[in-house]
JSON list of C-alpha atoms in Angstrom, two decimals:
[
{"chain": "A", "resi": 27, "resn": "UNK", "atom": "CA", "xyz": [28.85, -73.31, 83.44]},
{"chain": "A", "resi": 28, "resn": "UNK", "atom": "CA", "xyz": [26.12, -73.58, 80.79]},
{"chain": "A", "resi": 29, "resn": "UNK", "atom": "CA", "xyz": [24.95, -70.38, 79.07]},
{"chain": "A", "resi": 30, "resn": "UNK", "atom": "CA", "xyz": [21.44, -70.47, 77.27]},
{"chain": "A", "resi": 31, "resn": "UNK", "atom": "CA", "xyz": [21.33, -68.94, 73.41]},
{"chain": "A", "resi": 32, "resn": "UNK", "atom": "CA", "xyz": [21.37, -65.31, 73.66]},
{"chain": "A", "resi": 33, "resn": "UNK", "atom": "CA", "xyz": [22.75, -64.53, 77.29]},
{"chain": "A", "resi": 34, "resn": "UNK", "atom": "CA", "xyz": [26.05, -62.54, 78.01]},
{"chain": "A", "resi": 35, "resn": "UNK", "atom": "CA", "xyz": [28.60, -63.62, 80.50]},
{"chain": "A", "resi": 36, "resn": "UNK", "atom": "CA", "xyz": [31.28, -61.13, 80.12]},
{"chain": "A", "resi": 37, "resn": "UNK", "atom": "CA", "xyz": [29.84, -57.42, 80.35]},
{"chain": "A", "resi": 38, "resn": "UNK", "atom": "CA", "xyz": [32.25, -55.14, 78.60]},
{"chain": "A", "resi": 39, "resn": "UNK", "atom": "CA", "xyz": [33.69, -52.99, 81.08]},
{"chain": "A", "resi": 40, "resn": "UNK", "atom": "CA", "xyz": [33.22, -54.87, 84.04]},
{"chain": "A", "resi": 41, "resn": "UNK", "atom": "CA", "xyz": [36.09, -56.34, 86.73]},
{"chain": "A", "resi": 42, "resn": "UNK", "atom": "CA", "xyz": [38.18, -59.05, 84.91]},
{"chain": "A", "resi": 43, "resn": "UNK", "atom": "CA", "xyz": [37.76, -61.53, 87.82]},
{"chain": "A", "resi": 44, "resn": "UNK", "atom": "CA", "xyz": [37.29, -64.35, 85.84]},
{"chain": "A", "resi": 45, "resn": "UNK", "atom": "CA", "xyz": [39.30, -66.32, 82.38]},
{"chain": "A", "resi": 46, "resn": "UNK", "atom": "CA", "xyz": [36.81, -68.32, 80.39]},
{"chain": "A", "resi": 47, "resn": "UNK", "atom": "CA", "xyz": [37.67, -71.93, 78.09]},
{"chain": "A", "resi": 48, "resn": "UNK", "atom": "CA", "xyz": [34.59, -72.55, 75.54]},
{"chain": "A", "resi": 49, "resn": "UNK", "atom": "CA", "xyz": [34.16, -76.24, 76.03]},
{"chain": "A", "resi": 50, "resn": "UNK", "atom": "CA", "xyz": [31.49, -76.99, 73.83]},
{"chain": "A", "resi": 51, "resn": "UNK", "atom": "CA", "xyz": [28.93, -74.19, 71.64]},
{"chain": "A", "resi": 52, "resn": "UNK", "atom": "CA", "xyz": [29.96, -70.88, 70.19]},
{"chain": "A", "resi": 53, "resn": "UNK", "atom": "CA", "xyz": [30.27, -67.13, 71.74]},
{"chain": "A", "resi": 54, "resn": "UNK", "atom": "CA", "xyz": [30.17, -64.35, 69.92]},
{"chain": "A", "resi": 55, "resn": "UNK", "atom": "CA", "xyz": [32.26, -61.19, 70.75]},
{"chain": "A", "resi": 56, "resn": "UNK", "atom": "CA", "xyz": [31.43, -57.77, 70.73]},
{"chain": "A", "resi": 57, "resn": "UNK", "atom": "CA", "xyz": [31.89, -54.23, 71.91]},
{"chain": "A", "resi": 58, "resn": "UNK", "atom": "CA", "xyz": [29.32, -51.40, 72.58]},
{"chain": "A", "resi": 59, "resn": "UNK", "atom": "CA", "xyz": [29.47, -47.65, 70.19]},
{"chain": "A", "resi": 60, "resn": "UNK", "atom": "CA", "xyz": [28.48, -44.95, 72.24]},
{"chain": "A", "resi": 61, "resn": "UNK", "atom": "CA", "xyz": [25.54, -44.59, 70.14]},
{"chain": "A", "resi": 62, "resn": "UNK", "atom": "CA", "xyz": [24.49, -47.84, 72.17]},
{"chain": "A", "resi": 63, "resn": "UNK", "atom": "CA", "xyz": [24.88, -50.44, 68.68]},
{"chain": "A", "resi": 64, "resn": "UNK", "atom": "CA", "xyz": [26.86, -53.75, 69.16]},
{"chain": "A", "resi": 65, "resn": "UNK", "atom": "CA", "xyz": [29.97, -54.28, 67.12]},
{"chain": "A", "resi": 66, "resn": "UNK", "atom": "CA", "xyz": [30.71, -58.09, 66.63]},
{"chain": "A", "resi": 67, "resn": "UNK", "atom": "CA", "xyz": [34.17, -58.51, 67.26]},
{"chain": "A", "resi": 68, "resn": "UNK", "atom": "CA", "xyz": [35.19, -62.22, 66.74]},
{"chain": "A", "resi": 69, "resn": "UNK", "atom": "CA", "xyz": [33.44, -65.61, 67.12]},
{"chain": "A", "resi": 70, "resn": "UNK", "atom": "CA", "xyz": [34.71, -68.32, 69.84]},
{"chain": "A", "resi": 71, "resn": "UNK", "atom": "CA", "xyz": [34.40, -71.83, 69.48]},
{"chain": "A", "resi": 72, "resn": "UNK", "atom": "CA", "xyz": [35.27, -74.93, 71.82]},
{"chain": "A", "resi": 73, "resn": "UNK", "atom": "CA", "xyz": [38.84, -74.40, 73.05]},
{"chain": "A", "resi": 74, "resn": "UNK", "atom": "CA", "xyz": [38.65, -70.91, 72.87]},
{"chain": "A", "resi": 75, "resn": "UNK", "atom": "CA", "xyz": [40.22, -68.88, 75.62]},
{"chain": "A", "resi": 76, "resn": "UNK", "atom": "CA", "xyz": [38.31, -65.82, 76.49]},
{"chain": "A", "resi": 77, "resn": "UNK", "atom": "CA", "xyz": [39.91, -62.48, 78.48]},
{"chain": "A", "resi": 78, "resn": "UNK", "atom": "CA", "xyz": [42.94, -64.01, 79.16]},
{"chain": "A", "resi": 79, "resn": "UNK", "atom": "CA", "xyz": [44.82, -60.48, 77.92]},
{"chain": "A", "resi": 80, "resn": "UNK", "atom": "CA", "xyz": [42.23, -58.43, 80.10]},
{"chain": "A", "resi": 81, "resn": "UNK", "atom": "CA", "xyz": [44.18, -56.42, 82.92]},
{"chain": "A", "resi": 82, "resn": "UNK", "atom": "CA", "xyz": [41.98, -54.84, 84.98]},
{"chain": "A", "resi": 83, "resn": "UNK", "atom": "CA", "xyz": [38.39, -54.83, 82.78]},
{"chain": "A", "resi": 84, "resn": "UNK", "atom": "CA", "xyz": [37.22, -56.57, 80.40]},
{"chain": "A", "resi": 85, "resn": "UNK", "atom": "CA", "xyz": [38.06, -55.21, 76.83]},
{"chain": "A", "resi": 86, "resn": "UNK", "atom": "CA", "xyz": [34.78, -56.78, 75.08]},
{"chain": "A", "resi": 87, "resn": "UNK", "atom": "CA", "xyz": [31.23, -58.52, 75.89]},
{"chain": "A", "resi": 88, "resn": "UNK", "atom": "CA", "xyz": [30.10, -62.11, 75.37]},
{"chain": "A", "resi": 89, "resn": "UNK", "atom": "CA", "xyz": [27.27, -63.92, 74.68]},
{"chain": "A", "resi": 90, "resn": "UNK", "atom": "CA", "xyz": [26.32, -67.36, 73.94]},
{"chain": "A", "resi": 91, "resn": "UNK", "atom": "CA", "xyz": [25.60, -68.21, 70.11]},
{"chain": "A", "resi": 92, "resn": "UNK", "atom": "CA", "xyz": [23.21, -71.16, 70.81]},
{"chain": "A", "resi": 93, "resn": "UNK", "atom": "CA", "xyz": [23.46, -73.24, 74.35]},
{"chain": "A", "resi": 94, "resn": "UNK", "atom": "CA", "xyz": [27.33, -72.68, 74.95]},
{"chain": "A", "resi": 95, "resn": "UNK", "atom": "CA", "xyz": [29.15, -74.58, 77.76]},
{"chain": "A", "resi": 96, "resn": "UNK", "atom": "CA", "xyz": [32.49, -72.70, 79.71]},
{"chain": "A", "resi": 97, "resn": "UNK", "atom": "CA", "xyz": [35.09, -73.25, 82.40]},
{"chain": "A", "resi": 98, "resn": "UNK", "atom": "CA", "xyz": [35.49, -70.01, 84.44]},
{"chain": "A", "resi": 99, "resn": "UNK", "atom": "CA", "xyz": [38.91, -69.81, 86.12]},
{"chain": "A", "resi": 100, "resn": "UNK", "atom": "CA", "xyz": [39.64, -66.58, 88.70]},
{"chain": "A", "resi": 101, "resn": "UNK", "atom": "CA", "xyz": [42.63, -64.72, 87.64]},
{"chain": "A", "resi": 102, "resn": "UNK", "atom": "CA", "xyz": [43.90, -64.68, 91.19]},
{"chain": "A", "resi": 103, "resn": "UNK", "atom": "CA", "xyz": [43.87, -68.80, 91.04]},
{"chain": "A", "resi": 104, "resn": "UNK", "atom": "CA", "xyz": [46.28, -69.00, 87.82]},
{"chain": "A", "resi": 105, "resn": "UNK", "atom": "CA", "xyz": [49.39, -68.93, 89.67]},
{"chain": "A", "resi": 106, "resn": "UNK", "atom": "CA", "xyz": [48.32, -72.21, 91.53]},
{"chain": "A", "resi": 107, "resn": "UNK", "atom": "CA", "xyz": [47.24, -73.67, 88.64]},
{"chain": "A", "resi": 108, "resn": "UNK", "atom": "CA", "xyz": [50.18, -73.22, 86.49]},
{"chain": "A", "resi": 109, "resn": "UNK", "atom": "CA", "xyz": [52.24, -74.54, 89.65]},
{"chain": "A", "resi": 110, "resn": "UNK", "atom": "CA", "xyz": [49.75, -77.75, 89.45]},
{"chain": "A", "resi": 111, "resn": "UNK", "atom": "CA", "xyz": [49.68, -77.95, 85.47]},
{"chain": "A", "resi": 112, "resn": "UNK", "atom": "CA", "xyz": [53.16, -76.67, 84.34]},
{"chain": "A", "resi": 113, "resn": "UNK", "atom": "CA", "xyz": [52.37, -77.18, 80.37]},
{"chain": "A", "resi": 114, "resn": "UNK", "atom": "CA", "xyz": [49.62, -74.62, 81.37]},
{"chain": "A", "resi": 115, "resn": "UNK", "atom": "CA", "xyz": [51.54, -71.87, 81.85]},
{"chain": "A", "resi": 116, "resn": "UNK", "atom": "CA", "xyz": [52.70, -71.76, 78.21]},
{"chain": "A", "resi": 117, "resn": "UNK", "atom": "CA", "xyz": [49.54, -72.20, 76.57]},
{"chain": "A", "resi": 118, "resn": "UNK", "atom": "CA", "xyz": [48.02, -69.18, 78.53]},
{"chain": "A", "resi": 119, "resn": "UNK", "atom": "CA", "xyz": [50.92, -67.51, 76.91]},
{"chain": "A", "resi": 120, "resn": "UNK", "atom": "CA", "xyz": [50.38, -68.82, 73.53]},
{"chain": "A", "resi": 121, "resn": "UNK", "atom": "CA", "xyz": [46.59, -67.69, 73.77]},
{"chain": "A", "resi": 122, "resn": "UNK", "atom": "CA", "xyz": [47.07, -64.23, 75.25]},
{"chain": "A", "resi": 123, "resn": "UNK", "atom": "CA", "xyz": [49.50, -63.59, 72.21]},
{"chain": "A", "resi": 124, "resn": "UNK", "atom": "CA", "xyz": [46.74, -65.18, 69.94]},
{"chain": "A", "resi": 125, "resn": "UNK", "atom": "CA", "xyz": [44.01, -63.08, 71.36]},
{"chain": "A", "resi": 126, "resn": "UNK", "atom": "CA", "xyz": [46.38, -59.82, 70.61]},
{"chain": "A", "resi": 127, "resn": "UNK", "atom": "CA", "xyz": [47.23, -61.01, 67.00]},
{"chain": "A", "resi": 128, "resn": "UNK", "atom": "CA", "xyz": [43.62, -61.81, 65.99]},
{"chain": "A", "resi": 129, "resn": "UNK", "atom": "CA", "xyz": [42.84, -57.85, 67.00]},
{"chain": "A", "resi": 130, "resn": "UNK", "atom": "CA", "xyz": [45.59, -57.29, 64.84]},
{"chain": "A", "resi": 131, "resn": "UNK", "atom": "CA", "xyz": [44.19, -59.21, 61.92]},
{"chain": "A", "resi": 132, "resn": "UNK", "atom": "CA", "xyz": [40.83, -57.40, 62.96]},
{"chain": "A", "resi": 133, "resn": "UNK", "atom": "CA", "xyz": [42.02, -54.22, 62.19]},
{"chain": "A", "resi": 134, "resn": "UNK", "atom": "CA", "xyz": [43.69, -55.40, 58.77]},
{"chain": "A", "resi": 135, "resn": "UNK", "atom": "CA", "xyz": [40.34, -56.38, 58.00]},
{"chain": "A", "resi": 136, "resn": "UNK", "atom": "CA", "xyz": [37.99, -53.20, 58.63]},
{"chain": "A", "resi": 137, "resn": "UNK", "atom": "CA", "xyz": [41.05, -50.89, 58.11]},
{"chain": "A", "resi": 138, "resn": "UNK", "atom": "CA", "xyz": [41.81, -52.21, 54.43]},
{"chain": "A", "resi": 139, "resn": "UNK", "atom": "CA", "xyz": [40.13, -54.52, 53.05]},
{"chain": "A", "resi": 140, "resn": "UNK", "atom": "CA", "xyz": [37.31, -54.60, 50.50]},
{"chain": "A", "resi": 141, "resn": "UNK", "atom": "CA", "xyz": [33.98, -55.99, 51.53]},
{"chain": "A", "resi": 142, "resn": "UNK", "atom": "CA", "xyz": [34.94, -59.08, 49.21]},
{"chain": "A", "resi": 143, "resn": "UNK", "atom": "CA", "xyz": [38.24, -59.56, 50.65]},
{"chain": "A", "resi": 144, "resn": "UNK", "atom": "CA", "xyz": [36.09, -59.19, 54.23]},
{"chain": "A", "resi": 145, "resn": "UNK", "atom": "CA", "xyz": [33.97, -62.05, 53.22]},
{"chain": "A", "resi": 146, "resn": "UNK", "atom": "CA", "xyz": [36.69, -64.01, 51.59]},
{"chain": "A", "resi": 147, "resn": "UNK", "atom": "CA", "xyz": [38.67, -63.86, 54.56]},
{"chain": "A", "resi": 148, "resn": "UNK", "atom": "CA", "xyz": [35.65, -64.57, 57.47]},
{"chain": "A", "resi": 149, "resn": "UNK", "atom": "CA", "xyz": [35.30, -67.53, 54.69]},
{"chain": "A", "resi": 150, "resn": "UNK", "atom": "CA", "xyz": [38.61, -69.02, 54.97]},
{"chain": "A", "resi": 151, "resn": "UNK", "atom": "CA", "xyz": [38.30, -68.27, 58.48]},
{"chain": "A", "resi": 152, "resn": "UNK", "atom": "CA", "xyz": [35.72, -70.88, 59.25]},
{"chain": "A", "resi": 153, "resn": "UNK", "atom": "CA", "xyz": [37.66, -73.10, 56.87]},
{"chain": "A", "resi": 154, "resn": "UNK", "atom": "CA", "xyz": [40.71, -72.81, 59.37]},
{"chain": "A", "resi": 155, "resn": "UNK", "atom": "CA", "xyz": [38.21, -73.79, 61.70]},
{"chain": "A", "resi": 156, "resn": "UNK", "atom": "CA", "xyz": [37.16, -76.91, 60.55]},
{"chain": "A", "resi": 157, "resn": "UNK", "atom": "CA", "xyz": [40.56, -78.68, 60.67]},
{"chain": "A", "resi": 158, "resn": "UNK", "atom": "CA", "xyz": [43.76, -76.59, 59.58]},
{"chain": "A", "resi": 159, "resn": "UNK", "atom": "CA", "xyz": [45.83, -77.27, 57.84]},
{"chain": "A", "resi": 160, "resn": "UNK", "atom": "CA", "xyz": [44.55, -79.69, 55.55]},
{"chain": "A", "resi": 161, "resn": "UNK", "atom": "CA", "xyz": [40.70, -78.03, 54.96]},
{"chain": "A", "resi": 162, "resn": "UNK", "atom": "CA", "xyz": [42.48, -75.15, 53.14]},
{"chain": "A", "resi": 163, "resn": "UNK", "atom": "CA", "xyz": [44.26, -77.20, 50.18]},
{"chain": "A", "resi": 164, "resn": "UNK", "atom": "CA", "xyz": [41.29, -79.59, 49.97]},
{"chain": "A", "resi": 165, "resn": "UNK", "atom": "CA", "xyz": [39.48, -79.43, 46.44]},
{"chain": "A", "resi": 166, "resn": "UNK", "atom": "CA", "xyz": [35.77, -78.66, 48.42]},
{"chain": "A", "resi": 167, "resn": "UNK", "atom": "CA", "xyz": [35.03, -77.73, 52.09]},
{"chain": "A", "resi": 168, "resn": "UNK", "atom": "CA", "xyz": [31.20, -77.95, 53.75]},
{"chain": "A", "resi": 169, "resn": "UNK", "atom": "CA", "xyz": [30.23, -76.55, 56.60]},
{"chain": "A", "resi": 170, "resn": "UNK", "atom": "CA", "xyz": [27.05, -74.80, 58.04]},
{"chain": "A", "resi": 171, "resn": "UNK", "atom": "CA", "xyz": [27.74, -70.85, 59.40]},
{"chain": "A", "resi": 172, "resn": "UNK", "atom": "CA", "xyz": [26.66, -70.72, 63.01]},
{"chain": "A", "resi": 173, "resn": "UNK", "atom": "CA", "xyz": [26.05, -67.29, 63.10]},
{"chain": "A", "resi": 174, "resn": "UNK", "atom": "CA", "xyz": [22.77, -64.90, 61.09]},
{"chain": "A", "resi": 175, "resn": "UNK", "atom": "CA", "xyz": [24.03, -62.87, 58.41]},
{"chain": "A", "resi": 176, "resn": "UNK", "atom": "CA", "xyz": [23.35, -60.14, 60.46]},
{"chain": "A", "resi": 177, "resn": "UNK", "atom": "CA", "xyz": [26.06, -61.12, 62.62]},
{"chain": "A", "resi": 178, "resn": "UNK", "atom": "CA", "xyz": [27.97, -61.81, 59.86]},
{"chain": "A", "resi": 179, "resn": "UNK", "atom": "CA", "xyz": [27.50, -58.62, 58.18]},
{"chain": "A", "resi": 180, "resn": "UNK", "atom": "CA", "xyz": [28.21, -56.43, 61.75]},
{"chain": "A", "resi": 181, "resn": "UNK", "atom": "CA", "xyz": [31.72, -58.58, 62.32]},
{"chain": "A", "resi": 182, "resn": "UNK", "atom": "CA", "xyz": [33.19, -57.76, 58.84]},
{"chain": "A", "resi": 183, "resn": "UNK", "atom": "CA", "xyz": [31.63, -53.71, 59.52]},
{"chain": "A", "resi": 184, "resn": "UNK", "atom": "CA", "xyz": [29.24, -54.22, 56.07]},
{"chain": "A", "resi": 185, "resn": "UNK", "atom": "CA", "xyz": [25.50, -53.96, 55.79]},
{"chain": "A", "resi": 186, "resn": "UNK", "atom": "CA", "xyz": [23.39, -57.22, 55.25]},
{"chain": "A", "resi": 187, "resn": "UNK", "atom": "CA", "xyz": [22.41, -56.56, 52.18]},
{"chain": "A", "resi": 188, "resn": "UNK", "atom": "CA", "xyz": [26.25, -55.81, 50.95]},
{"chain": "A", "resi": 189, "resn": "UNK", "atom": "CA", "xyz": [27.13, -59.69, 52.23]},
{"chain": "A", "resi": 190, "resn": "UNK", "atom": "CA", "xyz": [24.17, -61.01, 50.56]},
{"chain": "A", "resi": 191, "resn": "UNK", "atom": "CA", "xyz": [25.22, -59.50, 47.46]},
{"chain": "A", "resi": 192, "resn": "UNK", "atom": "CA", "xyz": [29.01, -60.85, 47.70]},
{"chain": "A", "resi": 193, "resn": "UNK", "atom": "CA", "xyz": [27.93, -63.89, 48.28]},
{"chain": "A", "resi": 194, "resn": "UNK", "atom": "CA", "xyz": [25.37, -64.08, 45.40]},
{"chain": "A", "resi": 195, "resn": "UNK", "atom": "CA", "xyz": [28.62, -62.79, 43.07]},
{"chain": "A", "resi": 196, "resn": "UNK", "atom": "CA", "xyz": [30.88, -65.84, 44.74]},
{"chain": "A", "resi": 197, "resn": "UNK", "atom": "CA", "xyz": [27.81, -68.16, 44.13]},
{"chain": "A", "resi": 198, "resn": "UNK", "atom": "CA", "xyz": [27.59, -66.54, 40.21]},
{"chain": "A", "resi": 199, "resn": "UNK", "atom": "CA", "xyz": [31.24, -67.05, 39.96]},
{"chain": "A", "resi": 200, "resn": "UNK", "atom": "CA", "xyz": [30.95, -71.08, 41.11]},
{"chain": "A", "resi": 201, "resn": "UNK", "atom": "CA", "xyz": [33.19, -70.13, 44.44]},
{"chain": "A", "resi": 202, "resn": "UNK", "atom": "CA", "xyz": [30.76, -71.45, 46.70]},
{"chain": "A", "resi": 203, "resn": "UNK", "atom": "CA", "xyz": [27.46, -73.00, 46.63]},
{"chain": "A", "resi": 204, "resn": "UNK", "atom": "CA", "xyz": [24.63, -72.25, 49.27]},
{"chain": "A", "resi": 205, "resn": "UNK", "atom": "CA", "xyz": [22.15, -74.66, 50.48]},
{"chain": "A", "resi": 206, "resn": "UNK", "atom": "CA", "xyz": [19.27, -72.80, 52.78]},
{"chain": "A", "resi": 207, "resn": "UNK", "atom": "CA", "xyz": [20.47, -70.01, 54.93]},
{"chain": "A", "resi": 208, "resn": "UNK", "atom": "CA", "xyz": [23.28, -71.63, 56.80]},
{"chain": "A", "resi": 209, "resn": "UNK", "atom": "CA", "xyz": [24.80, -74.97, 54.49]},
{"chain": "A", "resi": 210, "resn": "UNK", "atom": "CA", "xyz": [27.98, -73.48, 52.39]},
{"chain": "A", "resi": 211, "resn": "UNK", "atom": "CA", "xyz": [30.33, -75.91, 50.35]},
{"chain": "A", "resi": 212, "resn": "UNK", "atom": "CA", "xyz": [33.60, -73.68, 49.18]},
{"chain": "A", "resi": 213, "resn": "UNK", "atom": "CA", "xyz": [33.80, -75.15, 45.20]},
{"chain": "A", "resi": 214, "resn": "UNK", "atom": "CA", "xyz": [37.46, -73.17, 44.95]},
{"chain": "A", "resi": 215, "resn": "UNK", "atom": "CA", "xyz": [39.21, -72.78, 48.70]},
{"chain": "A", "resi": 216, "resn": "UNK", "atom": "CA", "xyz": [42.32, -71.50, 46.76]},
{"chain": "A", "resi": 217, "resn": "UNK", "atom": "CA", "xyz": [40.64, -68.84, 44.61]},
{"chain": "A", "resi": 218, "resn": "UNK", "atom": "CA", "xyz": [38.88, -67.59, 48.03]},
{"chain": "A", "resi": 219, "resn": "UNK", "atom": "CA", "xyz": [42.21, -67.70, 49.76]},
{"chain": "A", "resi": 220, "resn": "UNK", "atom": "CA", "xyz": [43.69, -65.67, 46.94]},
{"chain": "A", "resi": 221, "resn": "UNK", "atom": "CA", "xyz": [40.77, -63.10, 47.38]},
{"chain": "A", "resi": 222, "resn": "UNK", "atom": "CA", "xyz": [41.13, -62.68, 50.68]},
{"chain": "A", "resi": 223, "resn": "UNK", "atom": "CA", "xyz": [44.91, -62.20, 50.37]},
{"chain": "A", "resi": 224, "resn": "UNK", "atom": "CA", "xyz": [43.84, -59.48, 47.83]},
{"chain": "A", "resi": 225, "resn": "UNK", "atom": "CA", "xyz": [45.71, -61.28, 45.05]},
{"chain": "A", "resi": 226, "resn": "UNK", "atom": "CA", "xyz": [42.89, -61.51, 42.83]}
]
């Protein structure tokens, strides 16, 4: 299925019929305050598995972050799928468990972090992104964010103007450079790694 920029396909709440595979574009994740705001939980990107660890409703909404394209799987067809694809079964597994630690790491993040060590780490995350391992130990790493900095700033729980400032002090520092709104080259992967660790 292809999902146009800004349209949801998973409505928080709602029967969990349906597992989702990102094949190509990005998703982003969120979940709705009772004051009716969005919280941006996580960004998906091609390979993703989406509500795999959903029981009976869906934990989280989704929408498309530019023109994404899914497979939609029925729950109630895994069982012959995994008979017809037995490597499947495991890598369901793997990705449930994935999906539970990255709300662990979630909570790490908005729980006890600083909003430096926030950006530092959403940083490295897109590093990890690119091509782990070998992105993270390279001297530079380029890559364009996806995603507004309003996004950005409601998935690490900071205001816009807070990221705008951390990233002018990394930019100060000669961490990163920025090139227009979206281009970002990481000068010093380790040093943000070591930030977002809270080492330094």
């Amino acid at each position: 299925m292809t999902v146009p920029d800004g349209r949801s396909f998973i409505e928080e709440g709602s029967p969990a019929h349906d597992f989702f595979v990102v094949t190509d574009g990005r998703v982003k994740l969120f979940t709705l305050l009772p004051d009716g705001r969005r919280q941006i939980t996580g960004f998906a990107e091609g390979g993703d598995f989406l509500g795999l660890a959903a029981s009976t409703s869906y934990a989280f909404g989704a929408e498309a972050l530019g023109t994404a394209v899914l497979c939609r799987f029925p729950h109630a067809s895994m069982q012959r799928l995994t008979d017809r694809f037995p490597n499947l079964e495991h890598r369901l597994r793997q990705e449930a468990s994935r999906e539970l630690s990255l709300m662990q790491a979630r909570l790490t993040l908005l729980g006890r972090k600083t909003a430096r060590e926030r950006l530092a780490t959403f940083l490295m995350e897109r590093i990890h992104l690119l091509a782990p391992p070998c992105h993270a130990h390279a001297s530079q790493v380029e890559f364009d964010l996806p995603m507004p900095r309003t996004d950005i700033a409601d998935y690490l729980g900071l205001t816009i103007e807070t990221v705008s400032r951390v990233l002018s002090a990394f930019k100060r520092e000669g961490l990163i450079n920025i090139r227009g709104i979206t281009h970002i080259t990481i000068m010093q992967p380790e040093r943000i790694s070591a930030i977002a660790e809270g080492l330094e």
